[in-house]
Amino acid sequence: MIIKQFLDLIERIGEFETDKMKLYLRDRCSLDEMVFITTDSRKIKKNSIFIAIKGKNVNGHDYINESFDKGAILSIIEDAGDYNGLCIKVDHVVQFINKMASYLYKQYAGFTIAITGSNGKTTTKEWIKRLLSTFINQESIFANSENMNTEIGLPLCILNDLTTQKKYSVIEMGMSKKGDIEYLVDTYKPDFPVILNIGTAHIGNTGSLDNTFREKVKLMKHHSNDEPFCLNCSDSLLRQYLKKCQKQKPILFGQINDEIEDFSGVFLENYRHYFQGQQFYTSFKLAIRCQGKNEQLENRLNGLFHKGQLLNVCAALAVVSSLGYAVDSLPDLSRVIGSIKDRFEPVFIRNHLFIKDCYNSSLESLRYALELLKKLKEDKKFKKIICVLGSIAETGPFEAEIHEKIGHFLNENRVDNVFLYTKDSGIKQIQKKYKGKVLSFSDVTALSMEIKQRIQTKQNTVFLFKASRSIQLEEVFDHVMDVIN
Ligand code: ADP
C-alpha cells in the first residue's frame, strides 16, 4: 500500500489523528510512495514501516533505531522510549495490526477460502491459488505468502498485499497452540473452511491428538449451514466429525476407498512414479464427483509427489471444482501443480537423488516420504536410501514416543543408513528402534565430507534431508550441495 493509504487506515480504525504525521512525513517522502510493512529489522529498506513486537526471545523495540537508520519512516510500538523517528504508540501492537488488517480483509478479501491442517497447508493453498488463476485473472486472487499463517504473519501479508478488491482470498491458518485458530477466525471469518488432516505436529503444545482436532475444527466456528466447507474423509478424526455435520454436506477429498455415498468430492484412486527421459513423473488417477459430474481424471505431474501431496491435489481440485470451475477440462495439470520450494524438492546430482524437505517435519509427512523412497528402491531405481534427519520439534512429552516411531518407519521402509544431525538431541532417540547403521554429526563440514565420499560409489543413492524448521537443515543441505558440486 502507499503511505497515504496506511495513514488513512490508521485514522479510519478510529484511534489516531494523522494530520501531524502527514506533515512530518511529507518533509521526508512523497505520501504516494509504496510502503513495506515488516516486523523484521533485517528486511527494512527505504520507506518501510517497522512493527515492534515483543516476542519470547526477541524484543522488537531493541531494533527500532536500527530500523530508522536503515530507512524506516515510521514504527508502531508498545513501549515509549528514546527513538529517532516517528513512532505510533499503541496498547498492544499485535492486536493493532490485526485490527488494521481485518478492516482491509472485510473490505477487499472477496470470497475467502481458509485452509488448516497439520500437514500440507502451504502446498494446498498454493495449488488452489494456481488452479483458480487458470480460470480468472491472477490479480484478483490474494493469498498469504509462504507460511505467513499466524496472528503476526497473516496481518502483515494483508497489510502489504490486500489493498485492492479481490474476487478470492486463499488463506492458510496455522496453529501451534490452543487458541490460535480461534483468534484467526474471530478476526478473519472465512467463507469456505478447508480442514486437511489432524496429525501429531505441535502435539507437545496441545497435549493430545484430540485436543489438536478440537483446535483445528475451530475453523468452523462461524460457519453457517448454507456455506461450503471441505474435509478429508480419509482422516479418522475428521471422518468422525463428519457424522456430526452430515446435513451441511461438505465437499470431501481422500482415498477412493473412503468415499462416502451421496457426498461430492475428489478421490485418489491410484498413483505411480516412473522415470522417463532423465525425468521422474508421478502419474495418478482421480475420481471427480462434483457439480453433478462423475468423471475420472488421469494426469501426470513432473517430479516426485508423495501420497500426502497427492491428497492435497485432491483437496485443491475439490475446492476449486465446487466453486464451479471445470477442473476436469484442464488438459495438463503439471502446468499448474508443481513442487513447492523446500518441500520434498528433488535435486539430481549425477546418478544420485537428493530430496530437500527441510521446511517441516512430522511423523505423518516423514512416513509418506519414506514410503515413496521404499517404492523407488523396490523398483530398482536406487540401490540405497540414506536419511539425513534432524529432530521433530514441539513434541513435548511425546518426544521419545514419536522419535521411536520414526525408528520403526525407517526399518519398515528399508532405509539403509541414517545420518543424524544433532543440533537438537531429540532425533537421537530413533536409535532405540532403528536397526540400520547410524552416524551422528553435530558439524556440517564432517557431514558434507561423509556424503561426498558416499556419492563416489557406483550405487545410486537417495538422500532424504528432513527435520523441523527450527533445525535449519536447509542450511546443511545447501552446504552439502556446495561441497559436492
Ligand atoms: P504446512 O504448511 O502444513 O507446514 P507444507 O505444505 O509446508 O505444510 O509441507 C510441509 C511438509 O509436509 C513437507 O515435508 C511436505 O512434503 C509434507 N506434506 C505436505 N502435504 C502433506 C500431507 N497431506 N500429509 C503429510 N505430509 C504432507
XYZ file of C-alpha atoms and ligand atoms in Angstrom:
512
model
C 0.000 0.000 0.000
C 1.035 3.591 -0.330
C 1.907 5.716 2.701
C -1.237 7.818 2.427
C -3.402 4.689 2.388
C -1.684 3.459 5.532
C -2.306 6.731 7.363
C -5.948 6.801 6.236
C -6.332 3.267 7.550
C -4.995 4.261 10.958
C -7.434 7.142 11.055
C -10.372 5.040 9.904
C -9.948 2.425 12.583
C -10.505 5.376 14.853
C -7.541 5.784 17.101
C -5.314 8.485 15.734
C -5.340 11.888 14.084
C -2.859 11.749 11.254
C -2.585 15.398 10.148
C 0.645 15.995 12.060
C 2.073 12.685 10.894
C 1.355 13.635 7.287
C 3.147 16.967 7.726
C 6.142 15.227 9.291
C 6.327 12.559 6.577
C 5.757 14.962 3.693
C 9.116 16.566 4.545
C 10.801 13.197 4.143
C 8.998 11.413 1.298
C 6.028 11.519 -1.016
C 2.819 10.171 0.516
C 2.181 8.327 -2.765
C 5.184 6.058 -2.333
C 4.756 2.369 -1.541
C 5.492 1.196 1.971
C 6.754 -2.177 3.084
C 5.488 -3.291 6.467
C 7.597 -5.714 8.469
C 8.449 -6.963 11.944
C 11.958 -7.939 10.829
C 14.530 -5.154 11.108
C 16.866 -7.087 8.777
C 14.353 -6.635 5.946
C 13.925 -2.893 6.412
C 14.508 -0.820 3.299
C 13.604 2.711 2.236
C 10.011 3.645 3.187
C 9.405 0.679 5.459
C 7.153 0.635 8.463
C 8.660 -1.280 11.344
C 6.294 -3.136 13.654
C 8.000 -3.613 17.027
C 6.815 -6.867 18.553
C 7.789 -8.118 21.976
C 8.454 -11.811 21.318
C 9.514 -14.584 23.689
C 13.154 -14.381 22.669
C 13.496 -11.062 20.879
C 12.072 -7.637 21.723
C 11.488 -5.659 18.524
C 11.816 -2.430 20.500
C 15.574 -3.085 20.633
C 15.689 -2.684 16.836
C 13.602 0.461 16.349
C 16.521 2.863 15.987
C 18.367 0.452 13.702
C 15.232 0.373 11.521
C 15.127 4.153 11.297
C 18.826 4.176 10.395
C 18.089 1.745 7.553
C 15.274 3.858 6.088
C 12.102 3.136 8.060
C 9.749 6.105 8.070
C 7.539 5.060 10.934
C 7.350 2.492 13.690
C 4.417 1.028 15.604
C 5.439 0.470 19.208
C 4.127 -0.538 22.609
C 6.802 0.919 24.908
C 7.699 4.602 24.827
C 11.434 5.312 24.530
C 14.104 7.492 23.060
C 13.638 6.669 19.385
C 14.994 8.684 16.488
C 11.930 8.654 14.213
C 8.157 8.860 14.076
C 6.525 6.286 16.365
C 2.881 5.420 16.896
C 2.397 4.044 20.382
C -0.444 1.582 20.898
C -1.519 -0.607 23.839
C -0.950 -3.885 22.059
C 0.928 -3.999 18.768
C -0.294 -7.451 17.638
C -3.929 -6.532 18.276
C -3.425 -3.236 16.498
C -2.039 -4.744 13.287
C -4.837 -7.317 13.317
C -7.406 -4.561 13.719
C -5.978 -2.768 10.697
C -5.717 -5.960 8.651
C -9.248 -7.123 9.496
C -10.535 -3.790 8.221
C -8.852 -4.420 4.856
C -9.956 -8.058 4.887
C -13.627 -7.120 5.284
C -13.313 -4.532 2.564
C -11.258 -6.310 -0.097
C -10.888 -10.059 0.501
C -13.904 -11.162 -1.581
C -14.880 -14.809 -1.118
C -12.462 -16.363 1.351
C -11.140 -19.916 1.476
C -9.283 -20.761 4.710
C -7.096 -23.835 4.996
C -5.861 -25.514 8.123
C -4.472 -28.947 8.974
C -1.360 -30.469 10.457
C 0.369 -31.060 7.113
C 0.140 -29.585 3.635
C -1.392 -26.142 4.266
C 1.137 -24.132 2.270
C 1.161 -26.633 -0.591
C -2.642 -26.801 -0.845
C -3.032 -23.038 -0.571
C -0.519 -22.517 -3.350
C -2.213 -25.085 -5.611
C -5.705 -23.665 -5.017
C -4.346 -20.249 -5.917
C -2.642 -21.563 -9.062
C -5.736 -23.535 -10.111
C -8.009 -20.528 -9.631
C -5.647 -18.359 -11.618
C -6.068 -20.612 -14.653
C -9.740 -19.585 -14.693
C -9.627 -15.967 -13.502
C -7.145 -13.126 -13.501
C -4.302 -13.777 -11.071
C -4.506 -10.180 -9.859
C -7.956 -10.846 -8.436
C -6.680 -13.508 -6.018
C -4.978 -12.809 -2.699
C -3.082 -15.438 -0.723
C -0.833 -15.112 2.296
C 2.739 -15.680 1.234
C 4.784 -18.762 2.124
C 3.839 -19.922 5.605
C 2.876 -16.500 6.972
C -0.089 -18.067 8.707
C -0.086 -16.718 12.266
C -1.606 -13.776 14.139
C 1.514 -11.859 13.066
C 2.265 -13.285 9.610
C -1.273 -13.083 8.245
C -1.939 -9.416 9.113
C 1.460 -8.443 7.683
C 0.597 -10.126 4.361
C -2.802 -8.454 4.321
C -1.383 -5.009 5.095
C 1.228 -5.362 2.371
C -0.806 -7.056 -0.353
C -4.571 -6.911 0.213
C -5.146 -3.297 -0.719
C -7.379 -3.637 -3.764
C -10.591 -5.557 -4.325
C -10.118 -9.323 -4.860
C -12.541 -11.967 -6.051
C -10.988 -14.696 -3.890
C -8.634 -14.831 -0.944
C -6.930 -18.139 -0.184
C -5.638 -18.100 3.338
C -3.628 -20.604 5.279
C -4.288 -20.550 9.037
C -1.662 -22.127 11.259
C -1.851 -23.410 14.788
C 0.945 -24.148 17.170
C -1.048 -23.876 20.404
C -4.555 -23.693 21.831
C -6.492 -20.607 20.778
C -4.506 -19.796 17.611
C -7.177 -20.814 15.081
C -9.953 -19.257 17.128
C -8.145 -15.924 17.218
C -7.665 -16.021 13.445
C -11.268 -16.950 12.565
C -12.646 -14.407 15.029
C -10.596 -11.771 13.247
C -10.858 -13.082 9.680
C -14.058 -15.039 9.202
C -13.717 -17.487 6.302
C -16.478 -18.296 3.814
C -15.086 -21.706 2.865
C -13.176 -23.612 5.570
C -10.936 -26.492 4.470
C -9.505 -28.949 7.027
C -6.765 -31.149 5.591
C -5.815 -33.565 8.370
C -5.221 -33.955 12.091
C -1.692 -35.082 12.860
C 0.960 -35.040 15.537
C 2.510 -31.677 14.576
C 2.724 -29.420 17.695
C 1.272 -32.211 19.863
C 3.656 -31.161 22.640
C 1.694 -27.899 22.861
C -1.832 -29.262 22.556
C -1.324 -32.344 24.773
C -3.191 -34.855 22.584
C -4.425 -35.579 19.080
C -7.989 -34.993 20.297
C -7.032 -31.541 21.521
C -5.354 -30.805 18.187
C -8.582 -31.881 16.488
C -10.664 -29.598 18.723
C -8.399 -26.672 17.874
C -8.435 -27.324 14.114
C -12.225 -27.572 13.894
C -12.469 -24.091 15.409
C -12.011 -23.119 11.765
C -15.746 -23.877 11.531
C -16.683 -21.630 14.460
C -18.558 -19.032 12.426
C -19.693 -21.373 9.704
C -23.365 -21.412 8.764
C -25.202 -24.396 7.304
C -25.585 -22.942 3.836
C -21.870 -22.190 3.382
C -19.481 -24.691 1.770
C -16.673 -26.489 3.557
C -14.199 -29.222 2.710
C -12.930 -32.169 4.781
C -10.579 -35.111 4.401
C -12.726 -38.252 4.695
C -9.610 -40.461 4.972
C -8.602 -38.833 8.251
C -10.109 -40.823 11.111
C -10.904 -37.884 13.413
C -12.351 -35.780 10.605
C -14.424 -38.718 9.430
C -15.993 -38.986 12.886
C -16.608 -35.251 12.855
C -18.379 -35.645 9.523
C -21.129 -37.635 11.218
C -21.999 -34.525 13.202
C -22.336 -32.333 10.137
C -23.992 -34.673 7.628
C -26.787 -32.193 6.944
C -24.374 -29.492 5.863
C -22.936 -31.751 3.145
C -19.294 -30.780 2.962
C -17.263 -31.444 -0.133
C -14.855 -34.297 0.584
C -11.454 -35.444 -0.561
C -9.453 -38.543 0.286
C -8.689 -42.023 -0.912
C -11.268 -43.729 -3.099
C -11.904 -46.483 -0.513
C -13.054 -43.874 1.969
C -15.531 -42.248 -0.389
C -18.970 -41.779 1.170
C -22.087 -42.276 -0.904
C -24.055 -39.149 -1.835
C -21.196 -36.810 -0.986
C -19.402 -34.752 -3.611
C -15.652 -34.857 -3.661
C -12.381 -35.709 -5.346
C -10.807 -39.062 -4.535
C -7.428 -40.614 -5.189
C -7.783 -43.966 -6.990
C -4.154 -44.844 -7.645
C -0.765 -43.381 -8.477
C 2.698 -44.424 -9.517
C 6.137 -42.940 -10.042
C 8.238 -43.582 -13.103
C 11.394 -42.422 -14.783
C 11.471 -41.416 -18.453
C 13.976 -39.421 -20.463
C 16.050 -38.332 -17.457
C 12.997 -37.139 -15.560
C 10.743 -38.534 -12.815
C 6.985 -38.344 -13.192
C 4.076 -39.021 -10.873
C 1.007 -40.272 -12.704
C -2.330 -40.647 -10.950
C -5.983 -41.381 -11.414
C -8.682 -39.430 -9.545
C -12.447 -39.707 -9.335
C -14.159 -36.331 -9.569
C -17.689 -36.277 -8.252
C -18.585 -32.617 -8.142
C -21.261 -30.354 -9.540
C -23.252 -33.341 -10.851
C -20.179 -34.730 -12.631
C -18.893 -38.224 -12.175
C -15.618 -38.473 -14.017
C -12.190 -39.948 -13.908
C -9.178 -37.758 -14.322
C -5.855 -39.241 -15.334
C -2.898 -36.947 -15.352
C 0.773 -36.776 -14.561
C 2.952 -34.310 -12.706
C 6.605 -33.579 -13.354
C 8.670 -34.818 -10.439
C 8.069 -36.923 -7.371
C 4.975 -36.370 -5.251
C 4.165 -38.493 -2.213
C 0.700 -39.672 -1.261
C 0.125 -36.797 1.188
C 0.854 -34.320 -1.584
C -1.498 -36.156 -3.956
C -4.225 -35.885 -1.318
C -3.517 -32.139 -1.324
C -4.063 -32.186 -5.099
C -7.473 -33.797 -4.427
C -8.277 -31.121 -1.817
C -7.325 -28.304 -4.172
C -9.353 -29.779 -7.051
C -12.337 -30.405 -4.736
C -12.369 -26.781 -3.565
C -11.922 -25.247 -6.995
C -14.420 -27.514 -8.727
C -17.030 -26.919 -6.025
C -16.729 -23.220 -6.841
C -17.972 -24.093 -10.319
C -14.703 -24.256 -12.292
C -14.286 -27.181 -14.671
C -11.016 -28.565 -13.349
C -11.508 -31.729 -15.389
C -11.156 -29.599 -18.526
C -7.555 -28.694 -17.698
C -5.514 -30.734 -20.165
C -2.225 -30.701 -18.300
C -2.206 -30.313 -14.524
C 1.583 -30.268 -14.474
C 1.441 -26.725 -15.836
C -0.395 -25.700 -12.672
C 0.750 -28.111 -9.993
C 4.445 -28.320 -9.305
C 6.711 -28.751 -6.335
C 6.877 -26.013 -3.712
C 10.255 -24.681 -2.636
C 11.951 -26.642 0.176
C 9.056 -29.089 0.496
C 10.057 -32.505 -0.799
C 12.083 -30.862 -3.567
C 14.165 -33.300 -5.632
C 17.654 -32.407 -6.860
C 19.570 -34.806 -9.106
C 23.316 -34.934 -8.881
C 24.857 -37.422 -11.252
C 23.085 -40.727 -10.520
C 22.001 -39.729 -7.033
C 18.794 -38.121 -5.852
C 18.799 -35.536 -3.055
C 15.451 -34.559 -1.563
C 15.315 -31.238 0.225
C 12.444 -31.490 2.667
C 13.578 -29.153 5.391
C 10.615 -26.859 5.719
C 8.879 -29.024 8.225
C 8.799 -32.498 9.643
C 6.185 -34.595 11.358
C 5.563 -38.266 11.853
C 2.972 -38.271 9.075
C 4.976 -36.385 6.467
C 8.086 -38.463 7.165
C 6.080 -41.645 6.749
C 4.751 -40.579 3.333
C 8.253 -39.582 2.251
C 9.751 -42.916 3.333
C 7.001 -44.926 1.620
C 7.864 -43.226 -1.655
C 11.577 -43.890 -1.238
C 10.915 -47.544 -0.473
C 8.980 -47.837 -3.767
C 11.886 -46.289 -5.671
C 14.201 -48.841 -4.125
C 11.820 -51.733 -4.852
C 11.582 -50.563 -8.461
C 15.380 -50.730 -8.537
C 15.764 -47.066 -9.402
C 18.086 -46.664 -6.434
C 20.158 -49.128 -4.505
C 20.390 -47.282 -1.236
C 18.329 -44.938 0.905
C 20.160 -42.650 3.308
C 18.185 -40.294 5.526
C 19.779 -37.156 6.929
C 17.488 -36.397 9.821
C 17.069 -33.690 12.418
C 14.541 -33.614 15.241
C 10.823 -33.090 15.060
C 10.166 -30.057 17.245
C 7.350 -29.242 19.671
C 6.748 -32.853 20.615
C 6.933 -32.129 24.386
C 6.263 -35.237 26.492
C 5.755 -37.269 23.276
C 9.336 -36.721 22.107
C 10.587 -40.242 22.853
C 7.450 -41.949 21.508
C 7.477 -40.001 18.247
C 11.176 -40.457 17.568
C 10.979 -44.158 18.372
C 8.105 -44.489 15.890
C 10.368 -42.891 13.308
C 12.863 -45.647 14.091
C 10.158 -48.201 13.195
C 9.256 -46.403 9.955
C 12.912 -46.375 8.943
C 13.057 -50.149 9.417
C 9.751 -50.787 7.634
C 10.849 -48.726 4.654
C 14.243 -50.373 4.368
C 16.348 -47.298 4.976
C 19.998 -48.341 4.734
C 21.701 -45.670 6.825
C 20.729 -42.684 8.897
C 22.899 -39.614 9.364
C 21.696 -37.757 12.420
C 22.128 -34.017 12.506
C 22.168 -33.494 16.228
C 21.703 -29.749 16.592
C 18.870 -30.823 18.846
C 19.204 -34.143 20.672
C 15.615 -35.438 20.230
C 16.418 -37.239 16.996
C 18.966 -39.482 18.740
C 16.048 -41.460 20.171
C 15.368 -43.161 16.839
C 18.338 -45.369 17.724
C 16.251 -47.266 20.262
C 14.282 -48.862 17.408
C 16.172 -48.314 14.167
C 18.260 -51.354 13.288
C 20.412 -49.912 10.493
C 23.684 -48.065 10.800
C 23.577 -44.587 12.325
C 26.243 -41.894 12.133
C 25.857 -38.733 14.214
C 27.056 -35.295 13.144
C 26.949 -32.045 15.019
C 29.193 -30.461 12.445
C 28.130 -29.589 8.891
C 31.599 -29.993 7.396
C 32.016 -33.566 8.607
C 28.534 -34.439 7.357
C 29.234 -32.934 3.928
C 32.525 -34.835 3.633
C 30.799 -38.104 4.530
C 28.174 -37.539 1.817
C 30.852 -36.551 -0.676
C 32.557 -39.846 -0.044
C 29.328 -41.835 -0.337
C 28.491 -40.445 -3.749
C 31.833 -41.588 -5.166
C 30.420 -45.123 -5.184
C 28.534 -46.539 -8.141
C 25.474 -47.289 -6.007
C 22.657 -44.913 -6.947
C 21.540 -43.426 -3.666
C 18.596 -41.344 -2.468
C 19.388 -38.872 0.294
C 16.364 -37.523 2.154
C 17.049 -34.383 4.217
C 14.260 -33.847 6.707
C 13.809 -32.007 10.001
C 11.607 -29.434 11.641
C 12.032 -25.853 10.568
C 13.792 -24.819 13.772
C 16.701 -27.178 12.993
C 17.528 -25.169 9.829
C 18.530 -28.291 7.966
C 18.170 -26.356 4.700
C 21.452 -24.632 5.540
C 23.079 -28.027 5.943
C 21.596 -29.138 2.619
C 22.916 -26.031 0.849
C 26.346 -26.584 2.383
C 26.391 -30.210 1.230
C 25.447 -29.070 -2.290
C 28.341 -26.596 -2.306
C 30.775 -29.259 -1.185
C 29.755 -31.985 -3.604
C 29.141 -29.833 -6.668
P 2.367 -26.973 6.259
O 2.117 -25.650 5.613
O 1.111 -27.573 6.834
O 3.529 -27.000 7.199
P 3.674 -27.763 3.793
O 2.829 -27.723 2.588
O 4.595 -26.615 4.055
O 2.750 -27.997 5.065
O 4.540 -29.096 3.785
C 5.381 -29.388 4.912
C 5.813 -30.833 4.897
O 4.665 -31.695 4.924
C 6.574 -31.233 3.658
O 7.527 -32.165 4.075
C 5.553 -31.919 2.785
O 6.138 -32.904 1.938
C 4.665 -32.576 3.813
N 3.260 -32.713 3.395
C 2.583 -31.942 2.509
N 1.309 -32.341 2.445
C 1.170 -33.385 3.293
C 0.077 -34.216 3.677
N -1.135 -34.045 3.174
N 0.299 -35.180 4.593
C 1.525 -35.355 5.128
N 2.592 -34.602 4.807
C 2.425 -33.627 3.913
